mmCIF file of N, CA and C in Angstrom:
data_model
loop_
_atom_site.group_PDB
_atom_site.id
_atom_site.type_symbol
_atom_site.label_atom_id
_atom_site.label_comp_id
_atom_site.label_asym_id
_atom_site.label_seq_id
_atom_site.Cartn_x
_atom_site.Cartn_y
_atom_site.Cartn_z
ATOM 1 N N MET A 1326 6.759 -21.244 9.593
ATOM 2 C CA MET A 1326 6.061 -20.108 9.032
ATOM 3 C C MET A 1326 7.033 -19.332 8.147
ATOM 4 N N ALA A 1327 6.864 -19.419 6.853
ATOM 5 C CA ALA A 1327 7.693 -18.683 5.903
ATOM 6 C C ALA A 1327 7.051 -17.325 5.650
ATOM 7 N N LEU A 1328 7.850 -16.289 5.730
ATOM 8 C CA LEU A 1328 7.348 -14.935 5.539
ATOM 9 C C LEU A 1328 7.748 -14.409 4.171
ATOM 10 N N LYS A 1329 6.848 -13.627 3.581
ATOM 11 C CA LYS A 1329 7.092 -13.003 2.287
ATOM 12 C C LYS A 1329 6.821 -11.513 2.397
ATOM 13 N N ILE A 1330 7.579 -10.732 1.648
ATOM 14 C CA ILE A 1330 7.312 -9.309 1.488
ATOM 15 C C ILE A 1330 6.525 -9.195 0.194
ATOM 16 N N LYS A 1331 5.278 -8.723 0.300
ATOM 17 C CA LYS A 1331 4.430 -8.687 -0.882
ATOM 18 C C LYS A 1331 3.498 -7.492 -0.852
ATOM 19 N N PHE A 1332 2.727 -7.339 -1.925
ATOM 20 C CA PHE A 1332 1.800 -6.229 -2.062
ATOM 21 C C PHE A 1332 0.406 -6.634 -1.616
ATOM 22 N N SER A 1333 -0.263 -5.719 -0.944
ATOM 23 C CA SER A 1333 -1.658 -5.884 -0.577
ATOM 24 C C SER A 1333 -2.423 -4.765 -1.278
ATOM 25 N N ARG A 1334 -3.350 -5.115 -2.149
ATOM 26 C CA ARG A 1334 -4.026 -4.116 -2.974
ATOM 27 C C ARG A 1334 -5.130 -3.419 -2.200
ATOM 28 N N THR A 1335 -5.142 -2.109 -2.321
ATOM 29 C CA THR A 1335 -6.226 -1.286 -1.805
ATOM 30 C C THR A 1335 -6.621 -0.334 -2.927
ATOM 31 N N GLY A 1336 -7.453 0.627 -2.625
ATOM 32 C CA GLY A 1336 -7.867 1.560 -3.660
ATOM 33 C C GLY A 1336 -9.181 1.131 -4.282
ATOM 34 N N ARG A 1337 -9.573 1.854 -5.318
ATOM 35 C CA ARG A 1337 -10.834 1.569 -5.988
ATOM 36 C C ARG A 1337 -10.604 0.823 -7.293
ATOM 37 N N LYS A 1338 -11.686 0.474 -7.921
ATOM 38 C CA LYS A 1338 -11.607 -0.173 -9.223
ATOM 39 C C LYS A 1338 -10.928 0.782 -10.208
ATOM 40 N N ASN A 1339 -9.966 0.286 -10.967
ATOM 41 C CA ASN A 1339 -9.189 1.051 -11.945
ATOM 42 C C ASN A 1339 -8.294 2.118 -11.315
ATOM 43 N N THR A 1340 -8.161 2.122 -10.009
ATOM 44 C CA THR A 1340 -7.263 3.038 -9.315
ATOM 45 C C THR A 1340 -6.486 2.246 -8.272
ATOM 46 N N PRO A 1341 -5.507 1.466 -8.696
ATOM 47 C CA PRO A 1341 -4.802 0.610 -7.737
ATOM 48 C C PRO A 1341 -3.881 1.394 -6.818
ATOM 49 N N PHE A 1342 -3.766 0.919 -5.600
ATOM 50 C CA PHE A 1342 -2.871 1.464 -4.590
ATOM 51 C C PHE A 1342 -2.454 0.269 -3.748
ATOM 52 N N PHE A 1343 -1.180 0.127 -3.493
ATOM 53 C CA PHE A 1343 -0.693 -1.067 -2.819
ATOM 54 C C PHE A 1343 0.013 -0.727 -1.518
ATOM 55 N N ARG A 1344 -0.180 -1.575 -0.522
ATOM 56 C CA ARG A 1344 0.612 -1.525 0.699
ATOM 57 C C ARG A 1344 1.691 -2.584 0.579
ATOM 58 N N ILE A 1345 2.892 -2.278 1.022
ATOM 59 C CA ILE A 1345 3.969 -3.262 1.045
ATOM 60 C C ILE A 1345 3.959 -3.858 2.441
ATOM 61 N N VAL A 1346 3.697 -5.159 2.529
ATOM 62 C CA VAL A 1346 3.502 -5.815 3.816
ATOM 63 C C VAL A 1346 4.373 -7.060 3.936
ATOM 64 N N VAL A 1347 4.569 -7.478 5.175
ATOM 65 C CA VAL A 1347 5.165 -8.774 5.471
ATOM 66 C C VAL A 1347 4.011 -9.667 5.893
ATOM 67 N N ALA A 1348 3.861 -10.800 5.207
ATOM 68 C CA ALA A 1348 2.759 -11.718 5.501
ATOM 69 C C ALA A 1348 3.250 -13.149 5.344
ATOM 70 N N GLU A 1349 2.471 -14.072 5.878
ATOM 71 C CA GLU A 1349 2.806 -15.479 5.706
ATOM 72 C C GLU A 1349 2.714 -15.841 4.223
ATOM 73 N N GLU A 1350 3.537 -16.766 3.815
ATOM 74 C CA GLU A 1350 3.658 -17.110 2.401
ATOM 75 C C GLU A 1350 2.340 -17.555 1.783
ATOM 76 N N HIS A 1351 1.551 -18.323 2.498
ATOM 77 C CA HIS A 1351 0.319 -18.876 1.935
ATOM 78 C C HIS A 1351 -0.933 -18.112 2.362
ATOM 79 N N SER A 1352 -0.774 -16.903 2.881
ATOM 80 C CA SER A 1352 -1.943 -16.111 3.256
ATOM 81 C C SER A 1352 -2.537 -15.451 2.014
ATOM 82 N N ARG A 1353 -3.769 -15.003 2.140
ATOM 83 C CA ARG A 1353 -4.432 -14.325 1.033
ATOM 84 C C ARG A 1353 -3.753 -12.993 0.752
ATOM 85 N N ARG A 1354 -3.931 -12.485 -0.449
ATOM 86 C CA ARG A 1354 -3.294 -11.228 -0.846
ATOM 87 C C ARG A 1354 -3.683 -10.088 0.091
ATOM 88 N N ASP A 1355 -4.941 -9.994 0.437
ATOM 89 C CA ASP A 1355 -5.415 -8.910 1.287
ATOM 90 C C ASP A 1355 -5.680 -9.381 2.707
ATOM 91 N N GLY A 1356 -5.044 -10.483 3.113
ATOM 92 C CA GLY A 1356 -5.206 -11.004 4.464
ATOM 93 C C GLY A 1356 -4.491 -10.131 5.486
ATOM 94 N N THR A 1357 -4.547 -10.540 6.732
ATOM 95 C CA THR A 1357 -3.931 -9.775 7.813
ATOM 96 C C THR A 1357 -2.412 -9.859 7.727
ATOM 97 N N PRO A 1358 -1.730 -8.723 7.616
ATOM 98 C CA PRO A 1358 -0.272 -8.745 7.520
ATOM 99 C C PRO A 1358 0.390 -8.845 8.887
ATOM 100 N N VAL A 1359 1.643 -9.285 8.883
ATOM 101 C CA VAL A 1359 2.450 -9.313 10.101
ATOM 102 C C VAL A 1359 2.975 -7.910 10.388
ATOM 103 N N ALA A 1360 3.412 -7.199 9.335
ATOM 104 C CA ALA A 1360 3.945 -5.842 9.488
ATOM 105 C C ALA A 1360 3.686 -5.047 8.214
ATOM 106 N N LEU A 1361 3.559 -3.736 8.369
ATOM 107 C CA LEU A 1361 3.385 -2.822 7.248
ATOM 108 C C LEU A 1361 4.713 -2.109 7.015
ATOM 109 N N LEU A 1362 5.254 -2.208 5.800
ATOM 110 C CA LEU A 1362 6.555 -1.619 5.492
ATOM 111 C C LEU A 1362 6.459 -0.306 4.731
ATOM 112 N N GLY A 1363 5.399 -0.109 3.984
ATOM 113 C CA GLY A 1363 5.284 1.117 3.203
ATOM 114 C C GLY A 1363 4.128 1.025 2.236
ATOM 115 N N ARG A 1364 4.189 1.866 1.196
ATOM 116 C CA ARG A 1364 3.118 1.863 0.203
ATOM 117 C C ARG A 1364 3.675 2.187 -1.177
ATOM 118 N N TYR A 1365 2.923 1.768 -2.189
ATOM 119 C CA TYR A 1365 3.314 1.943 -3.583
ATOM 120 C C TYR A 1365 2.100 2.404 -4.369
ATOM 121 N N ASN A 1366 2.245 3.543 -5.047
ATOM 122 C CA ASN A 1366 1.166 4.094 -5.856
ATOM 123 C C ASN A 1366 1.641 4.155 -7.307
ATOM 124 N N PRO A 1367 1.271 3.191 -8.141
ATOM 125 C CA PRO A 1367 1.767 3.170 -9.514
ATOM 126 C C PRO A 1367 1.250 4.312 -10.383
ATOM 127 N N ARG A 1368 0.199 4.983 -9.969
ATOM 128 C CA ARG A 1368 -0.372 6.065 -10.770
ATOM 129 C C ARG A 1368 0.205 7.430 -10.430
ATOM 130 N N GLU A 1369 1.060 7.509 -9.431
ATOM 131 C CA GLU A 1369 1.668 8.779 -9.027
ATOM 132 C C GLU A 1369 2.615 9.271 -10.119
ATOM 133 N N ALA A 1370 2.511 10.551 -10.470
ATOM 134 C CA ALA A 1370 3.362 11.118 -11.520
ATOM 135 C C ALA A 1370 4.777 11.382 -11.009
ATOM 136 N N ASP A 1371 4.897 11.795 -9.758
ATOM 137 C CA ASP A 1371 6.198 12.101 -9.169
ATOM 138 C C ASP A 1371 6.856 10.803 -8.700
ATOM 139 N N ASN A 1372 7.989 10.445 -9.290
ATOM 140 C CA ASN A 1372 8.649 9.185 -8.948
ATOM 141 C C ASN A 1372 9.104 9.138 -7.498
ATOM 142 N N ALA A 1373 9.400 10.279 -6.896
ATOM 143 C CA ALA A 1373 9.831 10.292 -5.499
ATOM 144 C C ALA A 1373 8.691 9.892 -4.563
ATOM 145 N N LYS A 1374 7.460 10.195 -4.936
ATOM 146 C CA LYS A 1374 6.303 9.870 -4.094
ATOM 147 C C LYS A 1374 5.658 8.538 -4.464
ATOM 148 N N LYS A 1375 6.100 7.928 -5.557
ATOM 149 C CA LYS A 1375 5.491 6.686 -6.033
ATOM 150 C C LYS A 1375 5.682 5.545 -5.041
ATOM 151 N N LEU A 1376 6.852 5.493 -4.401
ATOM 152 C CA LEU A 1376 7.178 4.407 -3.483
ATOM 153 C C LEU A 1376 7.673 4.997 -2.169
ATOM 154 N N GLU A 1377 7.006 4.655 -1.080
ATOM 155 C CA GLU A 1377 7.423 5.081 0.256
ATOM 156 C C GLU A 1377 7.638 3.833 1.095
ATOM 157 N N VAL A 1378 8.886 3.646 1.578
ATOM 158 C CA VAL A 1378 9.237 2.443 2.330
ATOM 159 C C VAL A 1378 10.042 2.843 3.555
ATOM 160 N N ASP A 1379 9.758 2.198 4.680
ATOM 161 C CA ASP A 1379 10.562 2.367 5.887
ATOM 162 C C ASP A 1379 11.783 1.454 5.744
ATOM 163 N N ASP A 1380 12.939 2.050 5.441
ATOM 164 C CA ASP A 1380 14.147 1.273 5.144
ATOM 165 C C ASP A 1380 14.601 0.416 6.318
ATOM 166 N N GLU A 1381 14.486 0.934 7.534
ATOM 167 C CA GLU A 1381 14.921 0.164 8.704
ATOM 168 C C GLU A 1381 14.081 -1.098 8.874
ATOM 169 N N LYS A 1382 12.762 -0.973 8.725
ATOM 170 C CA LYS A 1382 11.886 -2.142 8.840
ATOM 171 C C LYS A 1382 12.161 -3.137 7.716
ATOM 172 N N LEU A 1383 12.380 -2.628 6.509
ATOM 173 C CA LEU A 1383 12.652 -3.503 5.372
ATOM 174 C C LEU A 1383 13.922 -4.314 5.606
ATOM 175 N N LYS A 1384 14.986 -3.660 6.031
ATOM 176 C CA LYS A 1384 16.248 -4.361 6.283
ATOM 177 C C LYS A 1384 16.109 -5.352 7.436
ATOM 178 N N TYR A 1385 15.323 -4.995 8.455
ATOM 179 C CA TYR A 1385 15.113 -5.909 9.573
ATOM 180 C C TYR A 1385 14.423 -7.187 9.108
ATOM 181 N N TRP A 1386 13.323 -7.045 8.360
ATOM 182 C CA TRP A 1386 12.564 -8.226 7.950
ATOM 183 C C TRP A 1386 13.344 -9.089 6.970
ATOM 184 N N ILE A 1387 14.167 -8.480 6.135
ATOM 185 C CA ILE A 1387 15.014 -9.277 5.243
ATOM 186 C C ILE A 1387 16.053 -10.034 6.057
ATOM 187 N N SER A 1388 16.612 -9.398 7.101
ATOM 188 C CA SER A 1388 17.609 -10.071 7.939
ATOM 189 C C SER A 1388 16.992 -11.214 8.742
ATOM 190 N N VAL A 1389 15.711 -11.108 9.074
ATOM 191 C CA VAL A 1389 15.023 -12.160 9.819
ATOM 192 C C VAL A 1389 14.691 -13.346 8.903
ATOM 193 N N GLY A 1390 14.646 -13.118 7.592
ATOM 194 C CA GLY A 1390 14.412 -14.216 6.663
ATOM 195 C C GLY A 1390 13.219 -14.046 5.746
ATOM 196 N N ALA A 1391 12.568 -12.887 5.770
ATOM 197 C CA ALA A 1391 11.438 -12.658 4.865
ATOM 198 C C ALA A 1391 11.969 -12.475 3.444
ATOM 199 N N LYS A 1392 11.368 -13.164 2.501
ATOM 200 C CA LYS A 1392 11.806 -13.100 1.114
ATOM 201 C C LYS A 1392 10.768 -12.336 0.295
ATOM 202 N N PRO A 1393 11.194 -11.368 -0.522
ATOM 203 C CA PRO A 1393 10.234 -10.632 -1.348
ATOM 204 C C PRO A 1393 9.749 -11.468 -2.529
ATOM 205 N N THR A 1394 8.518 -11.211 -2.955
ATOM 206 C CA THR A 1394 8.004 -11.843 -4.163
ATOM 207 C C THR A 1394 8.732 -11.239 -5.362
ATOM 208 N N GLU A 1395 8.550 -11.821 -6.534
ATOM 209 C CA GLU A 1395 9.254 -11.343 -7.728
ATOM 210 C C GLU A 1395 8.916 -9.880 -8.032
ATOM 211 N N LYS A 1396 7.641 -9.529 -7.969
ATOM 212 C CA LYS A 1396 7.234 -8.150 -8.268
ATOM 213 C C LYS A 1396 7.760 -7.188 -7.208
ATOM 214 N N ALA A 1397 7.672 -7.578 -5.953
ATOM 215 C CA ALA A 1397 8.179 -6.724 -4.881
ATOM 216 C C ALA A 1397 9.690 -6.565 -5.000
ATOM 217 N N LYS A 1398 10.376 -7.631 -5.371
ATOM 218 C CA LYS A 1398 11.830 -7.577 -5.511
ATOM 219 C C LYS A 1398 12.234 -6.591 -6.604
ATOM 220 N N SER A 1399 11.536 -6.617 -7.740
ATOM 221 C CA SER A 1399 11.899 -5.731 -8.845
ATOM 222 C C SER A 1399 11.656 -4.263 -8.503
ATOM 223 N N ILE A 1400 10.594 -3.969 -7.781
ATOM 224 C CA ILE A 1400 10.301 -2.579 -7.427
ATOM 225 C C ILE A 1400 11.194 -2.102 -6.289
ATOM 226 N N LEU A 1401 11.426 -2.951 -5.293
ATOM 227 C CA LEU A 1401 12.272 -2.557 -4.168
ATOM 228 C C LEU A 1401 13.739 -2.446 -4.569
ATOM 229 N N LYS A 1402 14.153 -3.180 -5.588
ATOM 230 C CA LYS A 1402 15.545 -3.111 -6.044
ATOM 231 C C LYS A 1402 15.882 -1.700 -6.525
ATOM 232 N N THR A 1403 14.967 -1.066 -7.260
ATOM 233 C CA THR A 1403 15.213 0.296 -7.733
ATOM 234 C C THR A 1403 15.235 1.271 -6.563
ATOM 235 N N HIS A 1404 14.407 1.025 -5.555
ATOM 236 C CA HIS A 1404 14.384 1.893 -4.374
ATOM 237 C C HIS A 1404 15.682 1.776 -3.584
ATOM 238 N N LEU A 1405 16.161 0.559 -3.391
ATOM 239 C CA LEU A 1405 17.389 0.358 -2.629
ATOM 240 C C LEU A 1405 18.607 0.881 -3.381
ATOM 241 N N ALA A 1406 18.569 0.885 -4.707
ATOM 242 C CA ALA A 1406 19.684 1.416 -5.491
ATOM 243 C C ALA A 1406 19.798 2.930 -5.317
ATOM 244 N N LYS A 1407 18.665 3.612 -5.136
ATOM 245 C CA LYS A 1407 18.674 5.064 -4.948
ATOM 246 C C LYS A 1407 19.127 5.457 -3.552
ATOM 247 N N SER A 1408 18.888 4.588 -2.564
ATOM 248 C CA SER A 1408 19.210 4.911 -1.165
ATOM 249 C C SER A 1408 20.673 4.795 -0.865
#
C-alpha cells in the first residue's frame, strides 16, 4: 500500500477548497482518506490563512513513507520554508 499526500477537493462550483490528506496512491481524489493533515484555500486573500497544516502529522507521515504529489509538494515546500 503506497501512500500519497494529496488534495481532496471540497467547496462549491467555482469556489474550490481543498483538504490535505494522506490516501492510498490509487484511490479516488475524494475517496476516504487515511489521515487529514490540513486544508488549503486558494481564494483566501490573507496568505497566512491560505494554508493550514498540522506540522507534526505532516512530518510523521513523510517519515513513514508517504510521498506528496507534485502539486502538494510545491505548495507544502513554501509552507515548510516559512516554518
